[in-house]
XYZ file of C-alpha atoms in Angstrom:
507
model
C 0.000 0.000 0.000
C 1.387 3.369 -0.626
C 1.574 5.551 2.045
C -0.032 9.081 1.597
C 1.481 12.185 3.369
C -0.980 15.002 4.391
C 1.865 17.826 3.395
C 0.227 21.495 3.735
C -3.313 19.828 4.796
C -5.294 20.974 6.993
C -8.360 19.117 7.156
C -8.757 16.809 9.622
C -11.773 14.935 7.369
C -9.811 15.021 4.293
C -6.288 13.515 5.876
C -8.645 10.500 7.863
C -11.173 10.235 4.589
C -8.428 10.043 1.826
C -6.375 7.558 3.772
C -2.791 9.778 4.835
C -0.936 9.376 7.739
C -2.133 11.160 10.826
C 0.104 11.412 14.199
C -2.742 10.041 16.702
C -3.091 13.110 18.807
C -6.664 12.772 20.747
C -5.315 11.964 24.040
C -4.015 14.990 24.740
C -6.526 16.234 22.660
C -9.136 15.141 25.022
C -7.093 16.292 28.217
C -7.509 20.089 26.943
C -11.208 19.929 26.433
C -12.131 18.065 29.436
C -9.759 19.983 32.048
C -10.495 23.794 30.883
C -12.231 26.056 29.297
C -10.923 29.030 27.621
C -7.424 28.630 25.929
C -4.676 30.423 24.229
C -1.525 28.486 21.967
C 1.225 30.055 20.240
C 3.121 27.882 17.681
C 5.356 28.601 14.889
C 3.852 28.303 10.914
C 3.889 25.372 9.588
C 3.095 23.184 13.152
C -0.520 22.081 12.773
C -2.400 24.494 14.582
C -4.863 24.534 11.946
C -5.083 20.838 11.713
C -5.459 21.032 15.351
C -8.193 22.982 15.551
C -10.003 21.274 12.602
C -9.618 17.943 14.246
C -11.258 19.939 17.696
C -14.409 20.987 15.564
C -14.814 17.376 13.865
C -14.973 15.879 17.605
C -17.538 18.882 18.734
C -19.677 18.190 15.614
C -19.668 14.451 16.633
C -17.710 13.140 13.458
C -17.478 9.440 15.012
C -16.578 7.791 11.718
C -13.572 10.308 11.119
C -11.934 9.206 14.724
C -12.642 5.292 14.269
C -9.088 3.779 15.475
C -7.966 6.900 17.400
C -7.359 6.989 20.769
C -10.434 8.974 21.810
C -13.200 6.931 19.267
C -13.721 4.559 22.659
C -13.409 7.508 25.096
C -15.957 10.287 23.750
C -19.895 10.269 24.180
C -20.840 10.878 20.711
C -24.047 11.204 21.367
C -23.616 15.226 22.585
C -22.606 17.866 20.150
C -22.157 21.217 19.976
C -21.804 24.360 17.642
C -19.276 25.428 15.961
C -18.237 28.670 15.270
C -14.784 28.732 13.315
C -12.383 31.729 12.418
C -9.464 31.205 10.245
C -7.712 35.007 10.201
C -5.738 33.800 7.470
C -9.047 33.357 4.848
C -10.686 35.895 5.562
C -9.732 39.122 3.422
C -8.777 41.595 5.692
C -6.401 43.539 3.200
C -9.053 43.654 0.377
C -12.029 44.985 2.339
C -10.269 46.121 5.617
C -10.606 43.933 8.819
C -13.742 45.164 10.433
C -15.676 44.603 7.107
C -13.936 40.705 6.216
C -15.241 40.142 10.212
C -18.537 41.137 9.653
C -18.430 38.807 6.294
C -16.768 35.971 8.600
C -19.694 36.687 10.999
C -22.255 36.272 8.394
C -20.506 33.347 6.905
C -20.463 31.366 10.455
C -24.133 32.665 10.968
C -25.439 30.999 7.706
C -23.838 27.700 8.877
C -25.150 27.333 12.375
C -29.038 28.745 10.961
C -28.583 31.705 12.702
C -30.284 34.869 11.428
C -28.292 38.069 12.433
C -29.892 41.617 12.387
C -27.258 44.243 14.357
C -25.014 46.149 12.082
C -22.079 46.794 14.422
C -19.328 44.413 14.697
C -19.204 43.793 18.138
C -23.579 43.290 18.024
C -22.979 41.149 15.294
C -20.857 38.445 17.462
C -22.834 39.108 20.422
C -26.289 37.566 18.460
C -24.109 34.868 16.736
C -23.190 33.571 20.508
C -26.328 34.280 22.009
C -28.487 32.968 19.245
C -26.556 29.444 18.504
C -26.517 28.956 22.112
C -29.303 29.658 22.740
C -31.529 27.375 19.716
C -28.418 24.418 19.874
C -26.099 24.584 23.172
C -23.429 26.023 24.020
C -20.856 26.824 21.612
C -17.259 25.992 20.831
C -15.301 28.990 19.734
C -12.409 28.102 17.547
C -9.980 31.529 16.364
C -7.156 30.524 14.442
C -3.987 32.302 13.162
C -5.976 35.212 15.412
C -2.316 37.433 14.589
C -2.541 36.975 10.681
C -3.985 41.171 10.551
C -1.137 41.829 12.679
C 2.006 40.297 11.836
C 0.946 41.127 8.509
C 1.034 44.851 9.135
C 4.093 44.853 11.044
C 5.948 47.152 8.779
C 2.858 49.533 8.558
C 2.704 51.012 12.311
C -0.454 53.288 11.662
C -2.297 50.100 9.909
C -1.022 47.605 12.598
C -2.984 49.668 15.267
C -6.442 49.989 13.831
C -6.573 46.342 13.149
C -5.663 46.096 16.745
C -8.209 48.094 17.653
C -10.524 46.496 15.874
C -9.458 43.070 17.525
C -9.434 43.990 20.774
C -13.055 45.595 20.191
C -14.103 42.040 18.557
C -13.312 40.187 21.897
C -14.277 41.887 23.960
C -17.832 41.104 24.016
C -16.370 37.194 25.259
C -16.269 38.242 28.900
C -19.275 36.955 30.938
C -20.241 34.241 28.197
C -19.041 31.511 30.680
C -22.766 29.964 29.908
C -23.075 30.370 26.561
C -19.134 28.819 25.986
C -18.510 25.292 26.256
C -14.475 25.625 24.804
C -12.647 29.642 23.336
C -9.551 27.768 21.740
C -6.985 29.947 20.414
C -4.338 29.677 18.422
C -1.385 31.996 16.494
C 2.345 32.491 15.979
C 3.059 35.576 18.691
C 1.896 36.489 22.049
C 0.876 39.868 21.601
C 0.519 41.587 24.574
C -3.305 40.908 26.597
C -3.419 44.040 27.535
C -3.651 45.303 23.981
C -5.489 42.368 22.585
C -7.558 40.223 25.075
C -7.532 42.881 28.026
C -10.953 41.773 28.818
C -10.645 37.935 28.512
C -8.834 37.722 31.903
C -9.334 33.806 31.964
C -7.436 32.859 28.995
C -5.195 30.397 29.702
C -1.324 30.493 27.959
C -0.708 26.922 27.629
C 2.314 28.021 25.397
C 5.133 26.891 27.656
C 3.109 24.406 30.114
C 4.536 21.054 30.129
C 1.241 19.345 30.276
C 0.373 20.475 26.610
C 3.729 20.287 24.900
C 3.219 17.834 22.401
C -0.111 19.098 21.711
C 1.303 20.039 17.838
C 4.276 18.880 16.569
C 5.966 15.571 16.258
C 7.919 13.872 19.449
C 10.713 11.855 19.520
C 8.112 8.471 20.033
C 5.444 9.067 17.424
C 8.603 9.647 14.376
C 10.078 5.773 15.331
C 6.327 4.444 15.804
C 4.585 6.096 12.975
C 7.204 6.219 10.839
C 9.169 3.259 11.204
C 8.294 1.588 7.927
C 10.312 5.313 6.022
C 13.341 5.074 8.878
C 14.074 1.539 7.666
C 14.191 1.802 3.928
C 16.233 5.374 4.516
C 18.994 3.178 6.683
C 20.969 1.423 3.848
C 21.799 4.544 2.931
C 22.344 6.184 5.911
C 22.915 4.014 8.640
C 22.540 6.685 10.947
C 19.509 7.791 10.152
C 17.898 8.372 13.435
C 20.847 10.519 14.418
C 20.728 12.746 11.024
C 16.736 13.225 11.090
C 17.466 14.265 14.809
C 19.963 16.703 13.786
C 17.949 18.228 10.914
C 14.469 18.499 11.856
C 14.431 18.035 15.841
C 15.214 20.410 18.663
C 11.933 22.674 19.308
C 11.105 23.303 22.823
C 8.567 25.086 25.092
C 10.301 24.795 28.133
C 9.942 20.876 27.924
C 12.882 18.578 28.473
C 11.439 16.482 24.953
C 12.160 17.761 21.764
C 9.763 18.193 19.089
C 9.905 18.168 15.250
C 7.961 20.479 12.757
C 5.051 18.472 11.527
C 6.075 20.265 7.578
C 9.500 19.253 7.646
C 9.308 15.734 8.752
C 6.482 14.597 6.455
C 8.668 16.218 3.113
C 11.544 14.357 4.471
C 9.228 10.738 4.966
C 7.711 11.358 1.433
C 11.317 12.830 -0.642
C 13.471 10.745 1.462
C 16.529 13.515 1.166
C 17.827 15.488 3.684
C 16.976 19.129 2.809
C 15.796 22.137 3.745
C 12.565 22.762 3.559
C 11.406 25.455 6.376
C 13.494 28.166 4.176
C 10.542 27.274 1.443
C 7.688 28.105 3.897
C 8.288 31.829 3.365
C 10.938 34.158 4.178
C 10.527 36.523 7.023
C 11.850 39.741 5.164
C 10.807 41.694 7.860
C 12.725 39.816 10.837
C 15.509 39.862 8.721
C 15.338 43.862 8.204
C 14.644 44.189 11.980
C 17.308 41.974 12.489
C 19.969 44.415 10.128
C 18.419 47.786 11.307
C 19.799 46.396 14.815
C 23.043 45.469 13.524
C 22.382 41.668 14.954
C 23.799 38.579 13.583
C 24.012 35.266 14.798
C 21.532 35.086 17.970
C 22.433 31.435 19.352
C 22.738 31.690 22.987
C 21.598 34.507 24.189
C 19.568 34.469 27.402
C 16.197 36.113 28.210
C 13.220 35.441 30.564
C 10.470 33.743 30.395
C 8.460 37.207 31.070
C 10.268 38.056 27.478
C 9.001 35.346 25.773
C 5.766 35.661 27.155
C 5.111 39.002 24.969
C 4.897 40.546 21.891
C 5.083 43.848 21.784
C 5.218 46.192 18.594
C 5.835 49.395 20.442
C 9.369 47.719 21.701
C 9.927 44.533 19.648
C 12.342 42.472 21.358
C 14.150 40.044 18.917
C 14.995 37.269 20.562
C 10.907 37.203 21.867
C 10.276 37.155 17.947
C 12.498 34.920 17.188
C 11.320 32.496 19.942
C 7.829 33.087 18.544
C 8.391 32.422 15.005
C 10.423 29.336 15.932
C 14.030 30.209 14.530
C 15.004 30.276 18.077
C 13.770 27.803 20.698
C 14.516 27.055 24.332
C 17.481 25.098 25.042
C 17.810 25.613 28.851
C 15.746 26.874 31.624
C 17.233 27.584 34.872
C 14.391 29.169 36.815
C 12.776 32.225 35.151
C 15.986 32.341 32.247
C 15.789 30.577 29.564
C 19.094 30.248 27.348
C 17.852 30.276 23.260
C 19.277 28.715 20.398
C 18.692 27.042 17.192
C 15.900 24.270 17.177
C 18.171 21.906 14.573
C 20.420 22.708 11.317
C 17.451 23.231 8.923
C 16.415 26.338 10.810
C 19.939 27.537 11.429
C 20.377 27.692 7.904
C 17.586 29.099 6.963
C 17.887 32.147 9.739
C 21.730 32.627 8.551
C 21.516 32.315 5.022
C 18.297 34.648 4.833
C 20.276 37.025 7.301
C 23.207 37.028 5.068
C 21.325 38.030 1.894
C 19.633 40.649 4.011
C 23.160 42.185 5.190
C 24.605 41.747 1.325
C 21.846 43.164 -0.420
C 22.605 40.830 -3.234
C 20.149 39.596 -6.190
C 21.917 36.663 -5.932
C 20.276 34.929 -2.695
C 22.189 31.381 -2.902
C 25.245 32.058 -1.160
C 26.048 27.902 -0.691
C 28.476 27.811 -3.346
C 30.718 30.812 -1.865
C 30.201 29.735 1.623
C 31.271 25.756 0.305
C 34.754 26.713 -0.912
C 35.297 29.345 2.005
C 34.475 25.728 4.432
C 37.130 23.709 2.361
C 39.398 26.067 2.845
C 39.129 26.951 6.206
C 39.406 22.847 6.285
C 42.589 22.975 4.518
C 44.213 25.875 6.101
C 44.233 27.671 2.325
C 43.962 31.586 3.990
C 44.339 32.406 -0.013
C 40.985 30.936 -1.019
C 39.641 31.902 2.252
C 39.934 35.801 1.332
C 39.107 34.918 -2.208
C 35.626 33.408 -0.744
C 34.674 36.506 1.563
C 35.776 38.854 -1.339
C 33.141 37.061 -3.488
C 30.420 37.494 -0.941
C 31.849 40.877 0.510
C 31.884 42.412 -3.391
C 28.419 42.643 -3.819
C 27.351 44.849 -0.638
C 25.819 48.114 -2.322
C 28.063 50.775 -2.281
C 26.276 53.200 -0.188
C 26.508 50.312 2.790
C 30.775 51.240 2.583
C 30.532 53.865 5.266
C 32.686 55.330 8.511
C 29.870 53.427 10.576
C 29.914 49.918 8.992
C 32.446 48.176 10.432
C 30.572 46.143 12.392
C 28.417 44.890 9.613
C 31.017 43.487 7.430
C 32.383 41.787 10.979
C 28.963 40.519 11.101
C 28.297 39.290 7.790
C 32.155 37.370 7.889
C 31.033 35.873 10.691
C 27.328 34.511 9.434
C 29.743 33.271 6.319
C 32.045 31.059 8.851
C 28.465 30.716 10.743
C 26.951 29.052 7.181
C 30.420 27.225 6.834
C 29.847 24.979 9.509
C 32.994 25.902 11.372
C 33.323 26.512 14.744
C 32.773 30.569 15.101
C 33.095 33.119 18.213
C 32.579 36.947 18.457
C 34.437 39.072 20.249
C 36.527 36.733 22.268
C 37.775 38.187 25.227
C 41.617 37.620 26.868
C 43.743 38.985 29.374
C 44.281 42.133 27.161
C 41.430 42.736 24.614
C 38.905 40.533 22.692
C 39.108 40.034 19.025
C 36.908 39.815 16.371
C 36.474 36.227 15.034
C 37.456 33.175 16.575
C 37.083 30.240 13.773
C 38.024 26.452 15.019
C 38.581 23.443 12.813
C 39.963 20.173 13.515
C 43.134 21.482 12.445
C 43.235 25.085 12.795
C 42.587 28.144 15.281
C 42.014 31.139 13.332
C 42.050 34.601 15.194
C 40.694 37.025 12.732
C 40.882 40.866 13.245
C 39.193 42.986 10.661
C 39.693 46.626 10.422
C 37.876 49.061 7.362
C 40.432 50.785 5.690
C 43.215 50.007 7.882
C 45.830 48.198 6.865
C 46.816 44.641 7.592
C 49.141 44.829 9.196
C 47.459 47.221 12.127
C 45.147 44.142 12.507
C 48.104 41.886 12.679
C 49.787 43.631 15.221
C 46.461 43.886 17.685
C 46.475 40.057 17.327
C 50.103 39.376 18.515
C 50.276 42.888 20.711
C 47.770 41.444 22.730
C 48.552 37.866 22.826
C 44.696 36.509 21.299
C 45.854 33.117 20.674
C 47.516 33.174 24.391
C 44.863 31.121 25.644
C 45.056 28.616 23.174
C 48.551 28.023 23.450
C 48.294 24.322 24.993
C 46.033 22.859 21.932
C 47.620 21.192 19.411
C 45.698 22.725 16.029
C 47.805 25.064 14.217
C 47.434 28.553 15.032
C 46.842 31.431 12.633
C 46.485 35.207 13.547
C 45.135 36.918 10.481
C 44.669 40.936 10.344
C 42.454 41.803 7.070
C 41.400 44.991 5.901
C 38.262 46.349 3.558
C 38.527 48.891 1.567
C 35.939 50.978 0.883
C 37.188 52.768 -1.914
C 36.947 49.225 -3.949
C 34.708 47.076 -1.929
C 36.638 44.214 -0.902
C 39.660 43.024 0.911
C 42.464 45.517 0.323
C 44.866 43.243 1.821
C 45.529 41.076 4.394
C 48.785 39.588 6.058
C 48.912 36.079 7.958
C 51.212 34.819 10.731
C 52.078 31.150 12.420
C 52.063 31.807 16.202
């Protein structure tokens, strides 16, 4: 039998009807809807929130047939349904007709499908009958929002737009408080955390189950469920690569929410089961050009390791964006340790390090030409080699096409940064500003063979750089390890856009 994989899908009836695979998650399913009420889940795209909350409304409309074999077919009294009322932010058209206008639409829409008749003209009227009314002729109803930040993240760029759709959002739930009779489940779901108090201010009941341990594998793929569910793909993949538990691990798993378990990305896993190469496909999803330019306009580069709070991560909020918070939220970053209240962030796995760097790196050069793998390839075989010829030959190639107004008094620090998202890309071993006894330098590179201490100066000269290496002893510390060890000064011109020269010493 050939096995189908639900890539992209999103409903719940069409993945169980047309025979694909679907990760059995109605346990924990059934835990959320039995133990509370009114819930709130942020996960990044591509994660199967929308499946999620497709599968929620087939159980609510009492869709026995499609959970037959499940966990929950034996568990569930089937003979009590409810309404459904459904919002999917990202189909309704909010940037054709406005927001307030494609939720009145959405309103009628959901109205016509329950048999409810609406008369108010307002917005917030308009949801108010479409509660009342279906609760009131068929039960109480399940409330299902997803992608509820679509009008927002959307508008990020646009400050004056971004507001009067949140306006109009906070406006639009507000009428939820005091429905507690008329609301058998709110469940909703998004990629940020936008601050309550400027979205859900009123719905003081909402619980985050974001980073709550009980609901971690909610979405996404663990550990278990890729060797159970999969285990037919793993064992036809492991002729040719015999470690292919290990190198799925490595590419695809790593996501955390404060959980000790690692989880995969629902998207990724099922193109890797159904192409059977290792690849990256999160970059293909959609690139963030907006995180990227927030990213530049900050003069930030690589991002692994830095250390917030869980306060941080717990909000989103446009009048102070915090990058590592959207980072987190968009799932380029994840949680790697939690001590307390800190959490320590860094890559999920090597897909979505790639994709941040390599779409950072384009950002920083400018260039038409996005694919920077070729470049970055010969710059990692000769850092491998020791080849400091071919090494400057490689940065010159990616360094070249920076637009000339970027060569500047006060851009210094973005050609250190985009060297060291190159070395980053490479593969190699990279550190910033490395600190010793009597200065730090700029780039630390480690191979098997080789310490490289890099100083970069713009329009310098070499041998300056040099001298700051072996002036204040920046291989000192690494004096006991047997690798070779390079100091390297290299200077940029900005008069011809590229490395004017640069001068290399044995210490």
């Amino acid at each position: 039998m050939i096995r189908k994989y639900p890539i992209g899908m999103q409903s719940f009836r069409e993945i169980r009807e047309g025979g694909y695979i679907y990760v059995d998650k109605t346990e924990i399913i059934h835990h959320v809807v039995e133990t509370g009420k009114y819930y709130f889940l942020s996960r990044p795209r591509r994660f199967g929130k929308s499946l999620l909350v497709d599968t929620i409304e087939e159980l609510f409309k009492g869709s026995k047939t499609l959970f037959e074999g499940l966990w929950i077919h034996n568990q569930w009294d089937w003979s009590k349904t409810n309404p459904v009322i459904h919002f999917n932010f990202a189909e309704i058209p909010y940037k054709e007709v406005g927001l307030e206008e494609a939720l009145k639409i959405e309103l009628t829409r959901n109205a016509g499908l329950v048999g409810v008749a609406l008369e108010a003209k307002t917005l917030q009227g308009m949801f108010r009958e479409l509660i009342e009314r279906t609760a009131a002729g068929i039960g109480q109803v399940v409330l299902l929002i997803d992608e509820y930040d679509k009008p927002l993240i959307d508008f990020l760029h646009d400050t004056d737009q971004l507001e009067a759709n949140r306006s109009v959002m906070k406006s639009f739930y507000s009428i939820l408080k005091g429905r507690d009779g008329q609301i058998r489940l709110l469940f909703i779901t998004g990629v940020s955390r936008f601050s309550r108090v400027s979205i859900f201010s009123d719905l003081n009941n909402l619980e985050d189950i974001t980073i709550d341990r009980n609901f971690h594998s909610l979405v996404g793929i663990t550990q278990a469920e890729l060797e159970t569910v999969f285990a037919e793909e793993i064992g036809s993949m492991e002729s040719e690569y015999p470690d292919v538990i290990e190198q799925i691990r490595k590419w695809y798993n790593g996501y955390s929410w404060g959980e000790d378990k690692r989880l995969y990305n629902p998207f990724s896993l099922l193109n890797l089961m159904k192409g059977r190469a290792f690849m990256n496909y999160w970059f293909t999803t959609g690139t963030p050009t907006f995180l990227f330019e927030q990213l530049k306009q900050r003069k930030l580069g690589d991002m692994d390791g830095v250390e917030v709070s869980l306060n941080t991560l717990a909000d989103f909020n446009t009048d102070r964006l915090n990058m590592a918070s959207l980072l987190f939220q968009t799932g380029y970053l994840t949680i790697k340790e939690l001590d307390g209240q800190l959490c320590t962030l860094g890559y999920p796995n090597q897909e979505v390090r790639q994709s941040l760097l390599d779409g950072l790196l384009n950002t920083y050069r400018e260039s038409e030409i996005t694919d920077s793998l070729s470049l970055v390839t010969a710059l990692r075989r000769s850092l491998v080699a020791g080849d400091v010829e071919r090494t400057v030959a490689a940065l010159n190639g990616l360094i070249g096409e920076v637009p000339y107004d970027h060569w500047n008094a006060d851009t210094e620090s973005i050609f250190t940064i985009i060297t060291v998202l190159v070395f980053k890309l490479a593969g190699v071993e990279v550190y910033t500003e490395v600190h010793s006894a009597k200065g730090r330098c700029d780039v630390l590179v480690k191979t098997d063979d080789y310490i490289y201490v890099i100083e970069l100066k713009l329009d310098g000269t070499a041998q300056e750089a040099l001298d700051q290496v072996i002036a204040k002893n920046y291989l000192q510390p690494y004096g006991a390890d047997g690798r070779k060890k390079l100091a390297i000064g290299i200077s940029f011109s900005s008069a011809d856009r590229h490395v004017a020269e640069y001068l290399v010493k044995e210490v």
